[in-house]
PDB file of C-alpha atoms and ligand atoms in Angstrom:
ATOM      1  CA  MET A   1     -27.662  -5.988  10.766  1.00  0.00           C
ATOM      2  CA  ALA A   2     -28.989  -5.725   7.202  1.00  0.00           C
ATOM      3  CA  ALA A   3     -28.215  -8.652   4.876  1.00  0.00           C
ATOM      4  CA  VAL A   4     -25.033  -8.332   2.777  1.00  0.00           C
ATOM      5  CA  ALA A   5     -27.071  -8.336  -0.497  1.00  0.00           C
ATOM      6  CA  SER A   6     -29.239  -5.394   0.562  1.00  0.00           C
ATOM      7  CA  ILE A   7     -26.256  -3.353   1.811  1.00  0.00           C
ATOM      8  CA  ALA A   8     -24.503  -4.063  -1.476  1.00  0.00           C
ATOM      9  CA  GLU A   9     -27.579  -2.804  -3.381  1.00  0.00           C
ATOM     10  CA  GLU A  10     -27.693   0.341  -1.253  1.00  0.00           C
ATOM     11  CA  ILE A  11     -23.980   0.968  -1.972  1.00  0.00           C
ATOM     12  CA  LEU A  12     -24.492   0.586  -5.727  1.00  0.00           C
ATOM     13  CA  ASP A  13     -27.511   2.953  -5.641  1.00  0.00           C
ATOM     14  CA  LEU A  14     -25.560   5.542  -3.621  1.00  0.00           C
ATOM     15  CA  LYS A  15     -22.614   5.202  -5.979  1.00  0.00           C
ATOM     16  CA  ARG A  16     -24.801   6.097  -8.977  1.00  0.00           C
ATOM     17  CA  GLU A  17     -26.494   8.979  -7.129  1.00  0.00           C
ATOM     18  CA  ARG A  18     -23.184  10.474  -6.020  1.00  0.00           C
ATOM     19  CA  ARG A  19     -21.341   9.852  -9.317  1.00  0.00           C
ATOM     20  CA  ALA A  20     -18.857   8.019  -7.124  1.00  0.00           C
ATOM     21  CA  ILE A  21     -16.074   5.549  -7.728  1.00  0.00           C
ATOM     22  CA  ILE A  22     -15.090   2.869  -5.203  1.00  0.00           C
ATOM     23  CA  LEU A  23     -11.357   2.177  -5.085  1.00  0.00           C
ATOM     24  CA  ALA A  24     -10.265  -0.855  -3.067  1.00  0.00           C
ATOM     25  CA  HIS A  25      -6.853  -2.105  -2.044  1.00  0.00           C
ATOM     26  CA  HIS A  26      -6.122  -5.846  -2.332  1.00  0.00           C
ATOM     27  CA  TYR A  27      -6.194  -6.178   1.480  1.00  0.00           C
ATOM     28  CA  GLN A  28      -9.883  -5.271   1.763  1.00  0.00           C
ATOM     29  CA  GLU A  29     -12.534  -7.857   2.665  1.00  0.00           C
ATOM     30  CA  SER A  30     -13.773  -9.771  -0.419  1.00  0.00           C
ATOM     31  CA  GLU A  31     -17.293  -8.306  -0.125  1.00  0.00           C
ATOM     32  CA  ILE A  32     -15.802  -4.794  -0.517  1.00  0.00           C
ATOM     33  CA  GLN A  33     -13.506  -5.830  -3.394  1.00  0.00           C
ATOM     34  CA  GLU A  34     -16.539  -7.273  -5.206  1.00  0.00           C
ATOM     35  CA  LEU A  35     -18.227  -3.848  -5.280  1.00  0.00           C
ATOM     36  CA  ALA A  36     -15.132  -1.884  -6.276  1.00  0.00           C
ATOM     37  CA  ASP A  37     -14.657  -0.144  -9.627  1.00  0.00           C
ATOM     38  CA  ALA A  38     -10.930  -0.768  -9.290  1.00  0.00           C
ATOM     39  CA  ILE A  39      -8.847  -3.062  -7.111  1.00  0.00           C
ATOM     40  CA  GLY A  40      -5.103  -2.528  -7.019  1.00  0.00           C
ATOM     41  CA  ASP A  41      -1.812  -1.855  -5.297  1.00  0.00           C
ATOM     42  CA  SER A  42      -0.883   1.622  -4.044  1.00  0.00           C
ATOM     43  CA  LEU A  43       0.545   2.762  -7.377  1.00  0.00           C
ATOM     44  CA  GLU A  44      -2.382   1.529  -9.476  1.00  0.00           C
ATOM     45  CA  LEU A  45      -4.911   3.122  -7.113  1.00  0.00           C
ATOM     46  CA  SER A  46      -3.018   6.449  -7.181  1.00  0.00           C
ATOM     47  CA  ARG A  47      -3.119   6.416 -10.973  1.00  0.00           C
ATOM     48  CA  ARG A  48      -6.810   5.531 -10.981  1.00  0.00           C
ATOM     49  CA  ALA A  49      -7.528   8.385  -8.526  1.00  0.00           C
ATOM     50  CA  ARG A  50      -5.538  10.793 -10.724  1.00  0.00           C
ATOM     51  CA  ASP A  51      -7.593   9.890 -13.803  1.00  0.00           C
ATOM     52  CA  PHE A  52     -11.022  10.091 -12.065  1.00  0.00           C
ATOM     53  CA  GLU A  53     -13.499  12.687 -13.338  1.00  0.00           C
ATOM     54  CA  GLY A  54     -16.680  12.040 -11.288  1.00  0.00           C
ATOM     55  CA  GLY A  55     -17.872  13.578  -8.035  1.00  0.00           C
ATOM     56  CA  VAL A  56     -16.865  11.368  -5.102  1.00  0.00           C
ATOM     57  CA  ILE A  57     -14.049   8.893  -4.427  1.00  0.00           C
ATOM     58  CA  ALA A  58     -14.873   6.305  -1.753  1.00  0.00           C
ATOM     59  CA  PHE A  59     -11.444   4.973  -0.823  1.00  0.00           C
ATOM     60  CA  CYS A  60     -11.379   1.521   0.789  1.00  0.00           C
ATOM     61  CA  GLY A  61      -7.862   1.034   2.016  1.00  0.00           C
ATOM     62  CA  VAL A  62      -5.942   2.884   4.709  1.00  0.00           C
ATOM     63  CA  TYR A  63      -5.971   6.605   5.381  1.00  0.00           C
ATOM     64  CA  PHE A  64      -2.676   7.556   3.688  1.00  0.00           C
ATOM     65  CA  MET A  65      -4.018   6.072   0.431  1.00  0.00           C
ATOM     66  CA  ALA A  66      -7.156   8.228   0.628  1.00  0.00           C
ATOM     67  CA  GLU A  67      -5.002  11.275   1.413  1.00  0.00           C
ATOM     68  CA  THR A  68      -3.016  10.550  -1.750  1.00  0.00           C
ATOM     69  CA  ALA A  69      -6.262  10.413  -3.751  1.00  0.00           C
ATOM     70  CA  LYS A  70      -7.280  13.790  -2.271  1.00  0.00           C
ATOM     71  CA  VAL A  71      -3.910  15.390  -3.121  1.00  0.00           C
ATOM     72  CA  LEU A  72      -4.505  14.295  -6.725  1.00  0.00           C
ATOM     73  CA  ASN A  73      -8.152  15.475  -6.668  1.00  0.00           C
ATOM     74  CA  PRO A  74      -8.306  18.619  -4.490  1.00  0.00           C
ATOM     75  CA  SER A  75     -11.706  19.698  -5.875  1.00  0.00           C
ATOM     76  CA  ARG A  76     -13.401  16.307  -5.427  1.00  0.00           C
ATOM     77  CA  ILE A  77     -14.890  14.765  -2.298  1.00  0.00           C
ATOM     78  CA  VAL A  78     -12.858  11.849  -0.940  1.00  0.00           C
ATOM     79  CA  VAL A  79     -14.537   9.740   1.746  1.00  0.00           C
ATOM     80  CA  VAL A  80     -13.343   6.726   3.716  1.00  0.00           C
ATOM     81  CA  PRO A  81     -15.301   4.027   5.561  1.00  0.00           C
ATOM     82  CA  ASP A  82     -13.150   4.415   8.718  1.00  0.00           C
ATOM     83  CA  LYS A  83     -10.882   7.354   9.469  1.00  0.00           C
ATOM     84  CA  ASP A  84      -8.918   5.259  12.007  1.00  0.00           C
ATOM     85  CA  ALA A  85      -7.674   2.838   9.350  1.00  0.00           C
ATOM     86  CA  GLY A  86      -4.044   3.866   9.856  1.00  0.00           C
ATOM     87  CA  CYS A  87      -0.695   2.188   9.191  1.00  0.00           C
ATOM     88  CA  SER A  88       2.245   1.387  11.472  1.00  0.00           C
ATOM     89  CA  LEU A  89       4.633   2.836   8.872  1.00  0.00           C
ATOM     90  CA  VAL A  90       2.833   6.195   8.901  1.00  0.00           C
ATOM     91  CA  ASP A  91       3.116   6.231  12.716  1.00  0.00           C
ATOM     92  CA  ALA A  92       6.858   5.529  12.510  1.00  0.00           C
ATOM     93  CA  CYS A  93       7.819   8.867  10.957  1.00  0.00           C
ATOM     94  CA  SER A  94       6.603  12.417  11.667  1.00  0.00           C
ATOM     95  CA  ALA A  95       7.051  15.570   9.592  1.00  0.00           C
ATOM     96  CA  ASP A  96       8.907  17.178  12.538  1.00  0.00           C
ATOM     97  CA  GLN A  97      11.466  14.344  12.465  1.00  0.00           C
ATOM     98  CA  VAL A  98      11.956  14.755   8.719  1.00  0.00           C
ATOM     99  CA  ARG A  99      12.344  18.548   9.053  1.00  0.00           C
ATOM    100  CA  ALA A 100      14.949  18.010  11.816  1.00  0.00           C
ATOM    101  CA  PHE A 101      16.885  15.622   9.531  1.00  0.00           C
ATOM    102  CA  LYS A 102      16.733  18.102   6.629  1.00  0.00           C
ATOM    103  CA  ARG A 103      18.090  20.918   8.834  1.00  0.00           C
ATOM    104  CA  LEU A 104      21.087  18.740   9.755  1.00  0.00           C
ATOM    105  CA  HIS A 105      21.572  17.176   6.287  1.00  0.00           C
ATOM    106  CA  PRO A 106      20.263  19.546   3.588  1.00  0.00           C
ATOM    107  CA  GLU A 107      22.221  17.718   0.872  1.00  0.00           C
ATOM    108  CA  TYR A 108      20.089  14.528   1.149  1.00  0.00           C
ATOM    109  CA  ALA A 109      17.294  13.643  -1.291  1.00  0.00           C
ATOM    110  CA  ILE A 110      14.270  12.545   0.744  1.00  0.00           C
ATOM    111  CA  VAL A 111      12.649   9.481  -0.847  1.00  0.00           C
ATOM    112  CA  SER A 112       9.423   8.632   0.972  1.00  0.00           C
ATOM    113  CA  TYR A 113       7.428   5.445   0.664  1.00  0.00           C
ATOM    114  CA  ILE A 114       3.797   6.249  -0.103  1.00  0.00           C
ATOM    115  CA  ASN A 115       2.969   4.752   3.334  1.00  0.00           C
ATOM    116  CA  THR A 116       3.552   8.149   5.014  1.00  0.00           C
ATOM    117  CA  SER A 117       1.321  10.998   6.176  1.00  0.00           C
ATOM    118  CA  VAL A 118       0.592  13.865   3.783  1.00  0.00           C
ATOM    119  CA  ASP A 119       2.731  16.113   6.042  1.00  0.00           C
ATOM    120  CA  VAL A 120       5.750  13.844   5.522  1.00  0.00           C
ATOM    121  CA  LYS A 121       5.029  13.719   1.782  1.00  0.00           C
ATOM    122  CA  ALA A 122       5.095  17.539   1.749  1.00  0.00           C
ATOM    123  CA  GLU A 123       8.685  17.402   3.134  1.00  0.00           C
ATOM    124  CA  SER A 124       9.815  14.870   0.505  1.00  0.00           C
ATOM    125  CA  ASP A 125      11.625  15.186  -2.825  1.00  0.00           C
ATOM    126  CA  VAL A 126      10.011  12.143  -4.405  1.00  0.00           C
ATOM    127  CA  LEU A 127       7.642   9.355  -3.361  1.00  0.00           C
ATOM    128  CA  CYS A 128       7.718   5.665  -4.216  1.00  0.00           C
ATOM    129  CA  THR A 129       5.604   2.553  -3.782  1.00  0.00           C
ATOM    130  CA  SER A 130       6.650  -1.078  -3.350  1.00  0.00           C
ATOM    131  CA  ARG A 131       6.308  -1.431  -7.128  1.00  0.00           C
ATOM    132  CA  ASN A 132       8.625   1.372  -8.259  1.00  0.00           C
ATOM    133  CA  ALA A 133      10.945   1.988  -5.264  1.00  0.00           C
ATOM    134  CA  VAL A 134      14.106   0.715  -7.018  1.00  0.00           C
ATOM    135  CA  ASP A 135      13.436   2.833 -10.146  1.00  0.00           C
ATOM    136  CA  VAL A 136      12.724   5.909  -8.024  1.00  0.00           C
ATOM    137  CA  VAL A 137      15.968   5.576  -6.043  1.00  0.00           C
ATOM    138  CA  ASN A 138      17.876   4.948  -9.290  1.00  0.00           C
ATOM    139  CA  SER A 139      16.429   8.239 -10.629  1.00  0.00           C
ATOM    140  CA  ILE A 140      18.349  10.231  -7.981  1.00  0.00           C
ATOM    141  CA  PRO A 141      21.834  11.342  -9.196  1.00  0.00           C
ATOM    142  CA  ALA A 142      24.388   8.751  -8.038  1.00  0.00           C
ATOM    143  CA  ASP A 143      26.469  11.275  -6.071  1.00  0.00           C
ATOM    144  CA  GLN A 144      23.531  12.648  -4.050  1.00  0.00           C
ATOM    145  CA  PRO A 145      22.944  10.940  -0.689  1.00  0.00           C
ATOM    146  CA  VAL A 146      19.451   9.546  -0.109  1.00  0.00           C
ATOM    147  CA  LEU A 147      17.291   9.224   2.990  1.00  0.00           C
ATOM    148  CA  PHE A 148      14.797   6.416   2.385  1.00  0.00           C
ATOM    149  CA  LEU A 149      11.834   6.399   4.747  1.00  0.00           C
ATOM    150  CA  PRO A 150      10.114   4.943   6.685  1.00  0.00           C
ATOM    151  CA  ASP A 151      10.276   1.164   5.961  1.00  0.00           C
ATOM    152  CA  ILE A 152      13.535  -0.515   6.984  1.00  0.00           C
ATOM    153  CA  ASN A 153      12.826  -3.758   5.092  1.00  0.00           C
ATOM    154  CA  LEU A 154      11.807  -2.100   1.823  1.00  0.00           C
ATOM    155  CA  GLY A 155      14.799   0.252   2.240  1.00  0.00           C
ATOM    156  CA  ASN A 156      17.227  -2.660   2.665  1.00  0.00           C
ATOM    157  CA  TYR A 157      15.696  -4.406  -0.340  1.00  0.00           C
ATOM    158  CA  VAL A 158      16.061  -1.257  -2.472  1.00  0.00           C
ATOM    159  CA  ARG A 159      19.667  -0.821  -1.323  1.00  0.00           C
ATOM    160  CA  LYS A 160      20.425  -4.419  -2.344  1.00  0.00           C
ATOM    161  CA  MET A 161      18.677  -4.164  -5.738  1.00  0.00           C
ATOM    162  CA  SER A 162      20.059  -0.722  -6.635  1.00  0.00           C
ATOM    163  CA  GLY A 163      23.547  -1.326  -5.226  1.00  0.00           C
ATOM    164  CA  ARG A 164      23.387   2.186  -3.785  1.00  0.00           C
ATOM    165  CA  ARG A 165      25.732   2.814  -0.860  1.00  0.00           C
ATOM    166  CA  ASN A 166      25.029   6.497  -0.054  1.00  0.00           C
ATOM    167  CA  MET A 167      21.587   5.708   1.334  1.00  0.00           C
ATOM    168  CA  ARG A 168      20.347   6.029   4.910  1.00  0.00           C
ATOM    169  CA  ILE A 169      17.268   4.057   5.899  1.00  0.00           C
ATOM    170  CA  TRP A 170      14.629   4.954   8.515  1.00  0.00           C
ATOM    171  CA  GLN A 171      13.807   2.338  11.159  1.00  0.00           C
ATOM    172  CA  GLY A 172      10.022   2.001  10.640  1.00  0.00           C
ATOM    173  CA  ALA A 173       8.315  -1.346  10.027  1.00  0.00           C
ATOM    174  CA  CYS A 174       4.993  -2.824   8.961  1.00  0.00           C
ATOM    175  CA  ILE A 175       3.425  -4.729  11.855  1.00  0.00           C
ATOM    176  CA  VAL A 176       2.080  -7.338   9.427  1.00  0.00           C
ATOM    177  CA  HIS A 177       5.058  -8.083   7.152  1.00  0.00           C
ATOM    178  CA  SER A 178       7.996  -7.417   9.481  1.00  0.00           C
ATOM    179  CA  THR A 179       6.717 -10.067  11.903  1.00  0.00           C
ATOM    180  CA  PHE A 180       6.568 -12.925   9.394  1.00  0.00           C
ATOM    181  CA  PRO A 181       9.298 -15.184  10.839  1.00  0.00           C
ATOM    182  CA  ALA A 182      11.728 -16.910   8.474  1.00  0.00           C
ATOM    183  CA  ARG A 183      11.429 -20.115  10.550  1.00  0.00           C
ATOM    184  CA  ARG A 184       7.663 -20.267   9.857  1.00  0.00           C
ATOM    185  CA  LEU A 185       8.356 -19.833   6.146  1.00  0.00           C
ATOM    186  CA  SER A 186      10.941 -22.666   6.363  1.00  0.00           C
ATOM    187  CA  ALA A 187       8.320 -24.859   8.038  1.00  0.00           C
ATOM    188  CA  ALA A 188       5.775 -24.018   5.305  1.00  0.00           C
ATOM    189  CA  LYS A 189       8.364 -24.862   2.624  1.00  0.00           C
ATOM    190  CA  SER A 190       8.905 -28.281   4.251  1.00  0.00           C
ATOM    191  CA  GLU A 191       5.146 -28.853   4.447  1.00  0.00           C
ATOM    192  CA  TYR A 192       4.548 -27.790   0.811  1.00  0.00           C
ATOM    193  CA  PRO A 193       7.803 -28.756  -0.969  1.00  0.00           C
ATOM    194  CA  GLU A 194       6.354 -28.077  -4.458  1.00  0.00           C
ATOM    195  CA  ALA A 195       5.249 -24.530  -3.611  1.00  0.00           C
ATOM    196  CA  LEU A 196       7.017 -21.412  -4.914  1.00  0.00           C
ATOM    197  CA  VAL A 197       7.372 -18.414  -2.577  1.00  0.00           C
ATOM    198  CA  ALA A 198       6.155 -14.891  -3.434  1.00  0.00           C
ATOM    199  CA  ALA A 199       6.892 -12.128  -0.906  1.00  0.00           C
ATOM    200  CA  HIS A 200       6.169  -8.431  -0.402  1.00  0.00           C
ATOM    201  CA  PRO A 201       9.339  -6.322   0.060  1.00  0.00           C
ATOM    202  CA  GLU A 202       8.130  -5.147   3.496  1.00  0.00           C
ATOM    203  CA  CYS A 203       9.094  -8.661   4.752  1.00  0.00           C
ATOM    204  CA  PRO A 204      12.399  -9.162   6.632  1.00  0.00           C
ATOM    205  CA  ALA A 205      15.539  -9.822   4.559  1.00  0.00           C
ATOM    206  CA  GLU A 206      15.718 -13.496   5.677  1.00  0.00           C
ATOM    207  CA  VAL A 207      12.216 -14.050   4.265  1.00  0.00           C
ATOM    208  CA  LEU A 208      13.041 -12.237   1.008  1.00  0.00           C
ATOM    209  CA  ARG A 209      16.175 -14.369   0.591  1.00  0.00           C
ATOM    210  CA  MET A 210      13.932 -17.467   0.499  1.00  0.00           C
ATOM    211  CA  ALA A 211      11.503 -15.970  -2.037  1.00  0.00           C
ATOM    212  CA  ASP A 212      11.264 -16.926  -5.710  1.00  0.00           C
ATOM    213  CA  PHE A 213       9.585 -13.581  -6.417  1.00  0.00           C
ATOM    214  CA  VAL A 214       9.492 -10.220  -4.604  1.00  0.00           C
ATOM    215  CA  GLY A 215       6.985  -7.523  -5.580  1.00  0.00           C
ATOM    216  CA  SER A 216       3.991  -5.334  -4.818  1.00  0.00           C
ATOM    217  CA  THR A 217       0.601  -6.874  -4.049  1.00  0.00           C
ATOM    218  CA  SER A 218      -0.551  -6.643  -7.685  1.00  0.00           C
ATOM    219  CA  ALA A 219       2.809  -7.908  -8.948  1.00  0.00           C
ATOM    220  CA  ILE A 220       2.570 -10.937  -6.617  1.00  0.00           C
ATOM    221  CA  ILE A 221      -0.948 -11.709  -7.875  1.00  0.00           C
ATOM    222  CA  LYS A 222       0.112 -11.433 -11.529  1.00  0.00           C
ATOM    223  CA  TRP A 223       3.262 -13.509 -11.011  1.00  0.00           C
ATOM    224  CA  CYS A 224       1.363 -16.337  -9.263  1.00  0.00           C
ATOM    225  CA  ALA A 225      -1.447 -16.311 -11.864  1.00  0.00           C
ATOM    226  CA  ASP A 226       0.985 -16.313 -14.827  1.00  0.00           C
ATOM    227  CA  SER A 227       3.414 -18.880 -13.365  1.00  0.00           C
ATOM    228  CA  PRO A 228       3.320 -22.461 -14.697  1.00  0.00           C
ATOM    229  CA  ALA A 229       3.489 -23.640 -11.047  1.00  0.00           C
ATOM    230  CA  ASP A 230       0.310 -24.723  -9.219  1.00  0.00           C
ATOM    231  CA  GLU A 231       1.157 -24.077  -5.568  1.00  0.00           C
ATOM    232  CA  PHE A 232       2.465 -20.990  -3.760  1.00  0.00           C
ATOM    233  CA  ILE A 233       3.354 -19.702  -0.310  1.00  0.00           C
ATOM    234  CA  VAL A 234       2.298 -16.060  -0.307  1.00  0.00           C
ATOM    235  CA  MET A 235       4.117 -13.786   2.163  1.00  0.00           C
ATOM    236  CA  THR A 236       1.729 -10.852   2.340  1.00  0.00           C
ATOM    237  CA  GLU A 237      -1.690  -9.954   3.708  1.00  0.00           C
ATOM    238  CA  SER A 238      -4.263 -12.655   2.981  1.00  0.00           C
ATOM    239  CA  GLY A 239      -6.702 -10.235   1.259  1.00  0.00           C
ATOM    240  CA  VAL A 240      -4.776 -10.911  -1.978  1.00  0.00           C
ATOM    241  CA  SER A 241      -6.428 -14.358  -2.012  1.00  0.00           C
ATOM    242  CA  HIS A 242      -9.562 -12.666  -3.445  1.00  0.00           C
ATOM    243  CA  SER A 243      -7.849 -11.877  -6.777  1.00  0.00           C
ATOM    244  CA  LEU A 244      -5.614 -14.970  -6.648  1.00  0.00           C
ATOM    245  CA  ASN A 245      -8.621 -17.300  -6.377  1.00  0.00           C
ATOM    246  CA  ARG A 246     -10.498 -15.402  -9.101  1.00  0.00           C
ATOM    247  CA  LEU A 247      -7.570 -15.403 -11.557  1.00  0.00           C
ATOM    248  CA  ALA A 248      -6.263 -18.896 -10.773  1.00  0.00           C
ATOM    249  CA  PRO A 249      -9.087 -20.922  -9.187  1.00  0.00           C
ATOM    250  CA  HIS A 250      -7.311 -24.261  -9.749  1.00  0.00           C
ATOM    251  CA  LYS A 251      -4.100 -23.206  -7.935  1.00  0.00           C
ATOM    252  CA  LYS A 252      -3.292 -23.544  -4.214  1.00  0.00           C
ATOM    253  CA  PHE A 253      -2.194 -20.577  -2.094  1.00  0.00           C
ATOM    254  CA  HIS A 254      -0.831 -20.883   1.450  1.00  0.00           C
ATOM    255  CA  PHE A 255      -0.394 -17.993   3.883  1.00  0.00           C
ATOM    256  CA  VAL A 256       1.976 -17.886   6.855  1.00  0.00           C
ATOM    257  CA  ALA A 257       0.879 -16.463  10.221  1.00  0.00           C
ATOM    258  CA  ASN A 258       2.969 -13.619  11.612  1.00  0.00           C
ATOM    259  CA  GLU A 259       4.049 -13.115  15.223  1.00  0.00           C
ATOM    260  CA  ASN A 260       2.015  -9.957  15.763  1.00  0.00           C
ATOM    261  CA  CYS A 261      -1.528 -11.331  15.500  1.00  0.00           C
ATOM    262  CA  ASN A 262      -0.722 -14.959  14.676  1.00  0.00           C
ATOM    263  CA  CYS A 263      -2.576 -14.303  11.433  1.00  0.00           C
ATOM    264  CA  SER A 264      -1.793 -12.676   8.097  1.00  0.00           C
ATOM    265  CA  GLU A 265      -4.317  -9.820   8.248  1.00  0.00           C
ATOM    266  CA  CYS A 266      -3.721  -6.081   8.511  1.00  0.00           C
ATOM    267  CA  PRO A 267      -5.840  -4.834  11.438  1.00  0.00           C
ATOM    268  CA  TYR A 268      -6.028  -1.346   9.928  1.00  0.00           C
ATOM    269  CA  MET A 269      -7.267  -2.517   6.531  1.00  0.00           C
ATOM    270  CA  LYS A 270      -9.825  -4.770   8.181  1.00  0.00           C
ATOM    271  CA  ARG A 271     -11.465  -1.841  10.030  1.00  0.00           C
ATOM    272  CA  ASN A 272     -13.443  -1.130   6.854  1.00  0.00           C
ATOM    273  CA  THR A 273     -16.775  -2.908   6.495  1.00  0.00           C
ATOM    274  CA  LEU A 274     -19.643  -2.877   3.986  1.00  0.00           C
ATOM    275  CA  GLU A 275     -21.821  -1.048   6.539  1.00  0.00           C
ATOM    276  CA  LYS A 276     -19.188   1.697   6.961  1.00  0.00           C
ATOM    277  CA  LEU A 277     -18.778   1.954   3.175  1.00  0.00           C
ATOM    278  CA  ALA A 278     -22.544   2.467   2.770  1.00  0.00           C
ATOM    279  CA  ALA A 279     -22.538   5.067   5.563  1.00  0.00           C
ATOM    280  CA  CYS A 280     -19.681   7.117   4.062  1.00  0.00           C
ATOM    281  CA  LEU A 281     -21.387   7.214   0.658  1.00  0.00           C
ATOM    282  CA  ARG A 282     -24.708   8.182   2.301  1.00  0.00           C
ATOM    283  CA  ASP A 283     -23.343  10.854   4.702  1.00  0.00           C
ATOM    284  CA  LEU A 284     -20.292  11.920   2.651  1.00  0.00           C
ATOM    285  CA  GLU A 285     -18.389  11.566   5.926  1.00  0.00           C
ATOM    286  CA  PRO A 286     -15.713  10.848   7.146  1.00  0.00           C
ATOM    287  CA  ARG A 287     -14.186  13.103   4.516  1.00  0.00           C
ATOM    288  CA  VAL A 288     -10.482  13.621   3.802  1.00  0.00           C
ATOM    289  CA  GLU A 289      -9.539  17.305   4.171  1.00  0.00           C
ATOM    290  CA  ILE A 290      -6.000  18.603   3.609  1.00  0.00           C
ATOM    291  CA  ALA A 291      -4.751  22.179   4.040  1.00  0.00           C
ATOM    292  CA  PRO A 292      -4.199  23.534   0.476  1.00  0.00           C
ATOM    293  CA  GLU A 293      -0.591  24.556   1.188  1.00  0.00           C
ATOM    294  CA  ILE A 294       0.297  21.022   2.378  1.00  0.00           C
ATOM    295  CA  ALA A 295      -1.602  19.411  -0.524  1.00  0.00           C
ATOM    296  CA  GLU A 296       0.293  21.566  -3.036  1.00  0.00           C
ATOM    297  CA  ARG A 297       3.664  20.659  -1.511  1.00  0.00           C
ATOM    298  CA  ALA A 298       2.766  16.942  -1.360  1.00  0.00           C
ATOM    299  CA  LEU A 299       1.653  16.972  -5.011  1.00  0.00           C
ATOM    300  CA  ARG A 300       5.156  17.734  -6.336  1.00  0.00           C
ATOM    301  CA  PRO A 301       6.920  14.560  -5.071  1.00  0.00           C
ATOM    302  CA  LEU A 302       3.832  12.539  -5.981  1.00  0.00           C
ATOM    303  CA  GLU A 303       3.825  13.811  -9.575  1.00  0.00           C
ATOM    304  CA  ARG A 304       7.563  13.264  -9.769  1.00  0.00           C
ATOM    305  CA  MET A 305       6.988   9.617  -8.853  1.00  0.00           C
ATOM    306  CA  LEU A 306       4.099   9.179 -11.300  1.00  0.00           C
ATOM    307  CA  ALA A 307       6.308  10.516 -14.086  1.00  0.00           C
ATOM    308  CA  ILE A 308       9.043   7.933 -13.351  1.00  0.00           C
ATOM    309  CA  LYS A 309       7.070   4.664 -13.579  1.00  0.00           C
TER     310      LYS A 309
HETATM  311  P1  LIG B   1       1.245  -2.337  -2.261  1.00  0.00           P
HETATM  312  O1  LIG B   1       1.553  -0.998  -2.827  1.00  0.00           O
HETATM  313  O2  LIG B   1       2.192  -3.399  -2.715  1.00  0.00           O
HETATM  314  O3  LIG B   1      -0.186  -2.705  -2.502  1.00  0.00           O
HETATM  315  O4  LIG B   1       1.489  -2.280  -0.685  1.00  0.00           O
HETATM  316  C1  LIG B   1       0.768  -1.484   0.183  1.00  0.00           C
HETATM  317  C2  LIG B   1       0.923  -1.914   1.573  1.00  0.00           C
HETATM  318  O5  LIG B   1       0.457  -1.266   2.473  1.00  0.00           O
HETATM  319  C3  LIG B   1       1.634  -3.152   1.827  1.00  0.00           C
HETATM  320  O6  LIG B   1       1.572  -3.472   3.157  1.00  0.00           O
HETATM  321 FE1  LIG B   2       0.510  -0.478   6.792  1.00  0.00          FE
HETATM  322 FE2  LIG B   2       1.470  -2.934   7.002  1.00  0.00          FE
HETATM  323 FE3  LIG B   2      -1.159  -2.563   6.992  1.00  0.00          FE
HETATM  324 FE4  LIG B   2       0.285  -2.208   4.736  1.00  0.00          FE
HETATM  325  S1  LIG B   2      -0.058  -4.132   5.857  1.00  0.00           S
HETATM  326  S2  LIG B   2      -1.303  -0.841   5.527  1.00  0.00           S
HETATM  327  S3  LIG B   2       2.183  -1.362   5.585  1.00  0.00           S
HETATM  328  S4  LIG B   2       0.300  -1.841   8.549  1.00  0.00           S
END
């Protein structure tokens, strides 16, 4: 295996040659984040993809994020290091299921979390991310019923924060966040009594009740860095430690292991490697391709979201 430094050089050379941008989610390995032109949460990366004017987007995250970049850039090449970098939330909800719901309940507004396939997005009225989900649901007229999909924990959090009653919630879950047990967080709080707790809204309600702050990955990073406190328990994927340690090197961050892998890593996000990133920039494969009719239909709810916040 080539040394990390020489693969990194090859990636930077290929990036120049291809007029490419590397977008990386906070859950990527540090060595990938170090080479990225932008690191962010789902909303920030969507905005960055929308504003891109070069030739190739190399998207280091999971597949639905790269699909979103392609919907926003139909004429540009979007490549991913690993096409099998999926997401348990995407798997929890199919377009056929959403169409069946719409046939039975045409009066509902379909609010889809960005962690869905492009086919589900095409069936949706508006999309949201963990950062803007409450604002998006509040943008729907109060008397119109809402189907929020697919994350049950984010849906319950949005219902609580918006006070909305006419809202049905899908039963999907993130295999990383939904399996963080509240008892392990309690144990961590006893071990680190000075630490504040920051949690992603995909965590179970009992975990969110114990949190001092709830927000997207970027919001968690900013809150911890800006806080006067020096110690934190961070209830999300441990890839955020890259930016946390860069922005606040003197502070302490603790992560809690979940019950799925007994770790705090997303197995889909961690499929991407430097070698695969170099290969996708070299071969321009695997490439994200979306049928134009689906891309056009998915663009509408995406643009509606981007106009809200
Ligand atoms: P963010 O939009 O907060 O980065 O979340 C994406 C995600 O997949 C969380 O598990
Ligand atoms: Fe999907 Fe969960 Fe991984 Fe985020 S952490 S990409 S929601 S499986």
